[in-house]
XYZ file of C-alpha atoms in Angstrom:
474
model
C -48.841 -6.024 -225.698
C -50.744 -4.875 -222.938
C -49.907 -1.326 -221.051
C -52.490 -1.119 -218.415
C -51.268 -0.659 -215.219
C -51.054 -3.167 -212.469
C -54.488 -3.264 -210.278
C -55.750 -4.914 -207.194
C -57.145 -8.225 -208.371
C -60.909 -8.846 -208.204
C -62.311 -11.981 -205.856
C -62.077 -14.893 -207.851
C -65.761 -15.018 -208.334
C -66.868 -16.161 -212.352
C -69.772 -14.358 -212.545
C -68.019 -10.988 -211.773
C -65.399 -11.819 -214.715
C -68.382 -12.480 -217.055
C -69.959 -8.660 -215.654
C -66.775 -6.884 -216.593
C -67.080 -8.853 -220.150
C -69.121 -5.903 -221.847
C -69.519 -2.717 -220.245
C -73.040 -1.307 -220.991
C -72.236 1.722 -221.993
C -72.607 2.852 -226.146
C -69.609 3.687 -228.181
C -71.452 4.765 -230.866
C -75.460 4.400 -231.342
C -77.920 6.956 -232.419
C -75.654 9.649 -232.043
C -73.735 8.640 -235.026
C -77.308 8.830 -236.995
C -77.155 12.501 -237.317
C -73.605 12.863 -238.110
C -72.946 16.960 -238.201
C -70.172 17.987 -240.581
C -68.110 19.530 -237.541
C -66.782 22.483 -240.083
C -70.206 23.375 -240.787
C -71.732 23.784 -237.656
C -68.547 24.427 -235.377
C -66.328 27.380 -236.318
C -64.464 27.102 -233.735
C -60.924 24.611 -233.742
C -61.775 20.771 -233.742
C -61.902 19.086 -230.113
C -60.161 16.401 -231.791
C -57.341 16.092 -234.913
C -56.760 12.938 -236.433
C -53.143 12.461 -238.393
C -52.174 9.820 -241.113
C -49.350 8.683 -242.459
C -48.869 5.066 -244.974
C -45.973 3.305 -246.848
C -47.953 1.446 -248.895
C -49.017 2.604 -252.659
C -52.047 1.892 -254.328
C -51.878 -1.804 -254.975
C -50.570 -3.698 -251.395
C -50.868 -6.824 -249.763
C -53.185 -4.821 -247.279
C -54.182 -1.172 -246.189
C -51.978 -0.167 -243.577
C -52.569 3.152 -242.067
C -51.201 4.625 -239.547
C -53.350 6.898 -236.686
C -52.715 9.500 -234.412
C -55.465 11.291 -232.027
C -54.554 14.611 -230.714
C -57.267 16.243 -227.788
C -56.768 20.161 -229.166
C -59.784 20.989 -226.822
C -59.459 22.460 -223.288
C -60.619 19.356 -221.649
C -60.051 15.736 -220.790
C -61.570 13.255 -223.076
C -61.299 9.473 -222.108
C -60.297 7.297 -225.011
C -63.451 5.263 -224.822
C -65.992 7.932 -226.136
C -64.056 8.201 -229.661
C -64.167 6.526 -232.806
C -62.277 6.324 -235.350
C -63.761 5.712 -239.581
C -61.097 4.325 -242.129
C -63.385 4.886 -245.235
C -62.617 2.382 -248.525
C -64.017 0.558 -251.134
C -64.312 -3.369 -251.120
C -62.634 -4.964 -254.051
C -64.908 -7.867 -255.754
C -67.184 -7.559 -253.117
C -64.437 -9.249 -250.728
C -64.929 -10.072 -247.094
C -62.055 -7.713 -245.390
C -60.948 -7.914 -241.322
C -58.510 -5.956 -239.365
C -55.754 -6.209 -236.815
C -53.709 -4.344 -234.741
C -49.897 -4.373 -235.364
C -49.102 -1.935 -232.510
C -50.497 1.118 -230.264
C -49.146 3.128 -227.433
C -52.377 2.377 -225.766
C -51.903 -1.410 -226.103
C -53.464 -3.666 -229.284
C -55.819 -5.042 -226.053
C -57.704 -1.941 -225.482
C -58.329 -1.323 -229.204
C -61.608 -2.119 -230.939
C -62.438 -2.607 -235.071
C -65.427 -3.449 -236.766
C -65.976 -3.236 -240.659
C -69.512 -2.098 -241.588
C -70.946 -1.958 -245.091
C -72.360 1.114 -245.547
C -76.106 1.022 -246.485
C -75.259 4.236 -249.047
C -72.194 4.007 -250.491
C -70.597 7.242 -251.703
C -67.763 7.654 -254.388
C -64.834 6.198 -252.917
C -66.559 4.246 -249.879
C -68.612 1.920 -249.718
C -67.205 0.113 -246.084
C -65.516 1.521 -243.411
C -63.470 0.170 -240.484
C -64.498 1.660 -237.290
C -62.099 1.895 -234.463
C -62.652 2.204 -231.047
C -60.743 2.081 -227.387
C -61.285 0.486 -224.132
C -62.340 2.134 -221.124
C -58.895 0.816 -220.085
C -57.306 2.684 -223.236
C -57.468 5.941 -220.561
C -57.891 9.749 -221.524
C -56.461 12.383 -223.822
C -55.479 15.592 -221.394
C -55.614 18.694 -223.125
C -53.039 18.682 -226.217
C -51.766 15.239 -226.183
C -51.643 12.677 -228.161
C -52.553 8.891 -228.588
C -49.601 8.205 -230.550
C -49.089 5.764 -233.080
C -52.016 3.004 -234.046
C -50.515 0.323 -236.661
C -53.649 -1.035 -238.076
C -53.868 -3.636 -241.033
C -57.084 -3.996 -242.744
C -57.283 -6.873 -245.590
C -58.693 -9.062 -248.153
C -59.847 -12.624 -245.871
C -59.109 -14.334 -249.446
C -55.372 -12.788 -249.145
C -55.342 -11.467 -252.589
C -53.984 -7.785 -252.657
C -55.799 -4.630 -252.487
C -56.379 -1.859 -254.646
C -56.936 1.376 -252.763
C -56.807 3.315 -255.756
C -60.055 6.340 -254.907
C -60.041 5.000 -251.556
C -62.136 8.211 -249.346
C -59.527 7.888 -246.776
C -56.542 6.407 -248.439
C -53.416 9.114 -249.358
C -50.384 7.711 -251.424
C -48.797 11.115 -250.704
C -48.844 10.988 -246.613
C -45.338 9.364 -245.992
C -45.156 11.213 -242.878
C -47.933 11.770 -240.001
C -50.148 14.583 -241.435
C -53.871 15.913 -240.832
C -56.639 14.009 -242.082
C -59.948 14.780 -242.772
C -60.859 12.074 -244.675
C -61.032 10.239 -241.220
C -63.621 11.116 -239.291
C -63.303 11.346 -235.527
C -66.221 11.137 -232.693
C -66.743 12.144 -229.658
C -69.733 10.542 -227.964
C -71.191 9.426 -231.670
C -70.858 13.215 -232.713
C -68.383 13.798 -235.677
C -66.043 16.327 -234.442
C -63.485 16.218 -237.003
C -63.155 14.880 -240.518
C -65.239 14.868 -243.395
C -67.513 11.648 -244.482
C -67.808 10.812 -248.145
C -70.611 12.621 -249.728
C -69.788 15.837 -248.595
C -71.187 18.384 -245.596
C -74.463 18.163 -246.621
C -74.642 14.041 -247.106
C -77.372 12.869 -244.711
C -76.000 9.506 -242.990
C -73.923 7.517 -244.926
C -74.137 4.352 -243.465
C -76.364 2.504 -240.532
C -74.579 3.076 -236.871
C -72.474 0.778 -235.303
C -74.890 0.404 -232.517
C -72.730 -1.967 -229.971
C -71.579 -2.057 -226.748
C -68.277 -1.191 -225.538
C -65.852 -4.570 -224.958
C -63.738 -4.516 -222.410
C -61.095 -7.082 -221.934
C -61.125 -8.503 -218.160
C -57.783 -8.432 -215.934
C -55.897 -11.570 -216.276
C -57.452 -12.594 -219.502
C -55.577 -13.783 -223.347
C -58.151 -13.990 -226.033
C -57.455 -14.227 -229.745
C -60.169 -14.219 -232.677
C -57.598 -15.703 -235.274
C -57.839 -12.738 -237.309
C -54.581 -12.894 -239.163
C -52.909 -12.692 -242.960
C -50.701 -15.590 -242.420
C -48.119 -17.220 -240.615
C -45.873 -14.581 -241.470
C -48.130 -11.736 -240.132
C -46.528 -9.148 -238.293
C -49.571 -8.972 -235.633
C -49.240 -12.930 -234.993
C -46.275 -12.238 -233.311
C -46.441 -9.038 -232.047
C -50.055 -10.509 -230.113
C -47.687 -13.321 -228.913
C -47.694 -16.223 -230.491
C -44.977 -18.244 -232.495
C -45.439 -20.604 -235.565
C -42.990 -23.347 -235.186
C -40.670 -24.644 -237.654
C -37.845 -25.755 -235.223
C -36.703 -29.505 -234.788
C -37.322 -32.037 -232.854
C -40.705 -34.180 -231.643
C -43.265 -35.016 -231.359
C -44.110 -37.070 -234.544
C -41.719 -36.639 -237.847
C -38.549 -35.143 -236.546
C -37.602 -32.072 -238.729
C -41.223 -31.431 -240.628
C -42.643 -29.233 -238.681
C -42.956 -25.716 -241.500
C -44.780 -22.882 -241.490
C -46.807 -22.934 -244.341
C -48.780 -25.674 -242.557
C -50.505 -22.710 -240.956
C -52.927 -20.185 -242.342
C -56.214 -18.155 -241.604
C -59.123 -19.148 -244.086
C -62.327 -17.466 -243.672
C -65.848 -18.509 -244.499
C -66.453 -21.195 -242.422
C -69.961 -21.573 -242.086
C -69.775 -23.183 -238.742
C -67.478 -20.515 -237.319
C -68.243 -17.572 -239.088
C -65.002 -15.210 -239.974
C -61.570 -16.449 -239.863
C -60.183 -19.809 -238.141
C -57.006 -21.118 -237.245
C -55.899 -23.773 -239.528
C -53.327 -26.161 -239.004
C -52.932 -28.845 -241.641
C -50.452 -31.925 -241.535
C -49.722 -33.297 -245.318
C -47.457 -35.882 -246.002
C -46.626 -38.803 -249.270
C -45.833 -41.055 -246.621
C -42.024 -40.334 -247.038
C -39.919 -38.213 -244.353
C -38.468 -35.837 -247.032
C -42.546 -35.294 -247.886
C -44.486 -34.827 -244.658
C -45.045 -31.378 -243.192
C -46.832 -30.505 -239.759
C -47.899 -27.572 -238.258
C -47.828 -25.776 -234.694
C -48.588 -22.626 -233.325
C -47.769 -22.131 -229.531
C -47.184 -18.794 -227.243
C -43.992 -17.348 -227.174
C -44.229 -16.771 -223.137
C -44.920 -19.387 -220.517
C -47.538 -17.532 -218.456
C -50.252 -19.638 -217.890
C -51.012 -21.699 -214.604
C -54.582 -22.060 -212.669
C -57.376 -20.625 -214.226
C -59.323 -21.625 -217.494
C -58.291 -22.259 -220.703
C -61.212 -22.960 -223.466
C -60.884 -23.570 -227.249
C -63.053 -23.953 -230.181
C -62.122 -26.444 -232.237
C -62.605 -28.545 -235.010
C -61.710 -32.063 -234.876
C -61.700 -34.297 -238.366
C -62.239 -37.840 -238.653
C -61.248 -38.010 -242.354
C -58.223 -36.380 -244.375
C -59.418 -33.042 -246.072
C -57.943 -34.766 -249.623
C -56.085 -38.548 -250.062
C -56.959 -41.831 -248.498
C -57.747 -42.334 -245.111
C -55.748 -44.353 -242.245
C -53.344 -42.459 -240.568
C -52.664 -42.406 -237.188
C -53.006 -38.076 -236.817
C -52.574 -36.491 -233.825
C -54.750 -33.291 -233.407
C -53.596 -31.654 -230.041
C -54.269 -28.670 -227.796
C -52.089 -28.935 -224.872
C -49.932 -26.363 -222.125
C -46.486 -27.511 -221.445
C -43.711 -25.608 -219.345
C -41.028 -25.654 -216.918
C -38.507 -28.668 -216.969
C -37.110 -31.627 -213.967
C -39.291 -31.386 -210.629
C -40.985 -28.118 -212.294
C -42.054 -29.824 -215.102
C -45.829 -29.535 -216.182
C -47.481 -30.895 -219.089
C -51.757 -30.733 -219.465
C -52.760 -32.477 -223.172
C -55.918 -33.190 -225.077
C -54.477 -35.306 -227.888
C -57.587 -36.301 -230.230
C -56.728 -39.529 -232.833
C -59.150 -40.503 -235.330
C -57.269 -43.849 -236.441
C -55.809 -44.506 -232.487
C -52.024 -44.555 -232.503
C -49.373 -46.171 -230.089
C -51.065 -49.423 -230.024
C -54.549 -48.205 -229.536
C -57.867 -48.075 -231.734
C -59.558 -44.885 -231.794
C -61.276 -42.671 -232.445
C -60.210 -41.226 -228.786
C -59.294 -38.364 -226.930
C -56.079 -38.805 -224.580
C -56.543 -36.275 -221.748
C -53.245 -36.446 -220.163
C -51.984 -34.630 -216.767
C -47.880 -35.048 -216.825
C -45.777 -34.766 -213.275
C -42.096 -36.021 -215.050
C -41.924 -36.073 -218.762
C -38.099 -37.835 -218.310
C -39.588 -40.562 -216.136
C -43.279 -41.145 -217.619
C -44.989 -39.678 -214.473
C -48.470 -39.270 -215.967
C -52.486 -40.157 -215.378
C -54.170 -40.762 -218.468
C -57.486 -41.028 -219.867
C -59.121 -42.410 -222.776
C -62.359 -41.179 -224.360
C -63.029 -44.017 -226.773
C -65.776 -42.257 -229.398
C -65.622 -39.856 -232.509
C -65.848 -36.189 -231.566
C -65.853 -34.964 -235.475
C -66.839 -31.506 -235.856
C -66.954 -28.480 -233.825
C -66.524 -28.542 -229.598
C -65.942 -26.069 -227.077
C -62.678 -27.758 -225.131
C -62.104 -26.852 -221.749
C -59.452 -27.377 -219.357
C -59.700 -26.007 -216.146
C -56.791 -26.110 -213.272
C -56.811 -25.635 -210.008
C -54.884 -25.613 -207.194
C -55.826 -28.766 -206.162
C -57.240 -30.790 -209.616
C -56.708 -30.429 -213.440
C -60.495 -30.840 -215.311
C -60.743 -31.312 -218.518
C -64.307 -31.228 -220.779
C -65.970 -31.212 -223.991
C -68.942 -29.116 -224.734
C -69.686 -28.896 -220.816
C -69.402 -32.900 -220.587
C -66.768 -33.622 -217.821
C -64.448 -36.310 -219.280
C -61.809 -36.726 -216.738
C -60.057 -35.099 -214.000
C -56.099 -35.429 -211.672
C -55.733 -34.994 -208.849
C -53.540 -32.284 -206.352
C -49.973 -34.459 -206.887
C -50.911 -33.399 -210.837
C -51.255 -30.162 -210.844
C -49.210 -27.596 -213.019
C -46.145 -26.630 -210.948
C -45.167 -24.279 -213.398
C -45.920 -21.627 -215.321
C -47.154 -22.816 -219.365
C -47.107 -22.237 -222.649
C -50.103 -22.582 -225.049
C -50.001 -25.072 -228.284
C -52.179 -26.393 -230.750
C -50.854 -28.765 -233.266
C -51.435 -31.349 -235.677
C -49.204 -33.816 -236.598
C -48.100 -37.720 -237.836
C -47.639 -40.515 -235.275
C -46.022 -42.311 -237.694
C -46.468 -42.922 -241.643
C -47.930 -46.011 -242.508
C -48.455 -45.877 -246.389
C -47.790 -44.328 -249.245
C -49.427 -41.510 -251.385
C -50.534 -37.846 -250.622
C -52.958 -37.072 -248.289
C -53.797 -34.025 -245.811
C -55.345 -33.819 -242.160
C -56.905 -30.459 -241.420
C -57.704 -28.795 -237.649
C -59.069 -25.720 -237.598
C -59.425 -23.480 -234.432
C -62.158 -20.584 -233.916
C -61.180 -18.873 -230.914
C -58.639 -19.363 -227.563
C -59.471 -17.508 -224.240
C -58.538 -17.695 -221.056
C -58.893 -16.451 -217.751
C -56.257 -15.960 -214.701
C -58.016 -17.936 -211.029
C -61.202 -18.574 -212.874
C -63.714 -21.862 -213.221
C -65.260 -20.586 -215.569
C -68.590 -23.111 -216.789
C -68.194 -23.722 -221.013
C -71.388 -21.678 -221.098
C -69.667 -18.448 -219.603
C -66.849 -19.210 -222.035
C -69.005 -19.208 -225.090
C -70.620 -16.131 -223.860
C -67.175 -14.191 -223.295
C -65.993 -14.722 -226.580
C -68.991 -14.079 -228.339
C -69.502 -11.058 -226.430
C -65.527 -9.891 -227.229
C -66.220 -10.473 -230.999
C -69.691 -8.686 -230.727
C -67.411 -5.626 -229.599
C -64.708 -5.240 -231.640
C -62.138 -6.913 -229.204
C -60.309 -9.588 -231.642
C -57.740 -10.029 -229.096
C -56.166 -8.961 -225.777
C -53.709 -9.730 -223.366
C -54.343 -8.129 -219.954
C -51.678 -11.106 -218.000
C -49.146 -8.361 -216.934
C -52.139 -6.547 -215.246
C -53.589 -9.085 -212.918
């Protein structure tokens, strides 16, 4: 999804990936406080128009417009001093989030935050504020950003009603003008109208936050989806499998094992969920993986927040669960395999609760160092593994549980997997195993400590950047 272009890489320094995490510069701030009705006090044309089009009606499974930002000024304006507002009114006081289907610019260099407004106005009272990377470029004079696919839904899934909706229009099939969404240049509204009409003083607090921008050779993802059958999932690269085969119950694994609940008080927002269920029959089990599409990831750092379980979220305890985040990729003498496999009940002959942390060489022939971390680790962890060219580390919450060697490292390129899943079934009667996953980032050539994780993700969510891909650019 990414369309930056290819740039010298930087020195392989962490702290200068964690500097290029947030640039310092405002998107929006107090110049958004005074908000001037741009017909009012500028007769001449707009610097900026914004078009619309939607296919949805009034009741949908999510608003789904579709943006286009034109520069009709006689100037250059880069991307990353405008902002977009999507004005609408929350149904039943829901929780809503947004994606990004598709842009011209790239989904990467795309921010979104919803804000409740402070005074809400007939037909608003939220608004989805969008945003662009400095790496997002400029508008020249007269052209145009082309199409942004945006989704912006319910987090309990139920349907929306956009009926009165400020900026919703039923009758925009095809791209047309818009002023019921507001464009800015620098935090000053230079097109658009805001609910309350030209002489409504502000109509909600500023977005005051800094600018995200995604570092080169970087894959992050916030987990902000619909479903397993979201159109963003895959687009942002990422498959949900429900192919054949191993590990576990051959044939079980569906998709409706995965989903994206929200109000977790630990996380905050949405979370990955993958959930194994089973009666303790074949014909009754299900299990649930989500991996990348592409193999594309080698040395560098790859961190996770996750949720291990040492209990079944509903039946009787007992089963020997597998709840995995592992790499795997290539195949013979290429083959490379990095896994942290945590078991609650043990499996394969061994008590637990454990964590395997496994570095493969030869999957065919068993070529493998192990290592067992014999205690519960229930709850929530920052997981880290972290390859080099010359070791494979792997870590919990900064804690350093084991590490291979140089004949162990990845010889090929990787895929990424979380999954959760049966070892075998030992009894009968229903039951369900539940791990949930906050965020996934990692970074191309870089140690990075869990600490500077943490802070990268929490400063991507802090600005608006749900998920990137910036691979193809390192």
């Amino acid at each position: 999804m990414a369309s930056s272009r290819r740039q010298p890489r930087r020195p392989s320094r962490a702290g200068r990936v964690l500097k290029a995490l947030l640039l310092v510069a405002v998107l929006v701030g107090g110049g958004l406080a005074a908000k001037p009705v741009w017909r009012h006090l500028h007769p001449d044309p707009p610097e900026l128009t914004v078009r619309y089009r939607t296919a949805t009606g009034a009741k949908a499974d999510a608003v789904r417009p579709w943006l286009e930002v034109f520069n009709t000024s006689e100037k250059s304006v880069p991307l990353s001093r405008v902002a977009l507002r999507y004005y609408f009114t929350a149904d039943d006081d829901a929780a809503y989030a947004f994606n990004c289907v598709e842009a011209a610019v790239g989904c990467s260099n795309l921010t979104g935050t919803v804000v409740a407004m402070d005074t809400p106005h007939d037909g608003a009272d939220h608004y989805l504020e969008l945003g662009f990377t400095g790496a997002a470029g400029a508008l020249e004079p007269g052209a145009n950003s082309r199409g942004l696919e945006i989704q912006l839904y319910r987090t309990d899934q139920k349907p929306v009603s956009q009926d009165g909706d400020w900026s919703f229009d039923a009758a925009k099939r095809t791209y047309q003008k818009s002023d019921r969404i507001p464009a800015y240049d620098s935090g000053a509204l230079v097109w658009g109208e805001e609910p309350g009409g030209k002489a409504a003083e502000a109509s909600a607090t500023p977005s005051a936050r800094a600018a995200a921008q995604a570092p080169e050779g970087g894959f992050f993802d916030d987990f902000d989806y619909r479903g397993p059958k979201d159109t963003a999932l895959f687009k942002h690269g990422w498959l949900v499998r429900t192919s054949e085969g191993g590990p576990g119950i051959d044939g079980t694994w569906k998709a409706d094992g995965i989903s994206f609940p929200a109000g977790d008080k630990t996380a905050g927002g949405q979370v990955l969920d993958l959930r194994a269920a089973t009666d303790g029959t074949k014909a009754g089990t299900r299990q649930a993986a989500l991996g990348t599409k592409e193999a594309k990831f080698r040395t560098g750092t790859y961190a996770a927040r996750i949720h291990f379980t040492d209990k079944p979220t509903t039946g009787d305890n007992g089963d020997h669960v597998n709840q995995a985040f592992f790499t795997i990729g290539g195949s013979g003498d290429k083959y490379s395999e990095l896994d942290n496999e945590y078991m609650p009940n043990g499996g394969w002959g061994a008590p637990g609760p454990k964590l395997d942390t496994t570095t493969w060489r030869n999957a065919d022939e068993g070529d493998r160092v192990t290592h067992k971390t014999m205690r519960s680790l229930a709850g929530w962890h920052t997981v880290l593994i972290t390859v080099r060219k010359d070791s494979v580390t792997y870590s919990v919450d900064g804690e350093t549980l084991y590490r291979s060697g140089a004949d162990y490292t990845p010889r090929a390129d990787m895929a990424i997997n979380f999954n959760t899943w049966f070892v075998d079934l030992p009894f009968t009667g229903e039951r369900a195993w539940d791990m949930k996953v906050d965020w996934f980032y990692y970074q191309n050539g870089e140690s990075l400590t869990v600490k500077e994780a943490e802070r990268a993700a929490q400063g991507f969510r802090d600005g608006g950047l749900g998920y990137f891909d910036t691979l193809s650019a390192s």
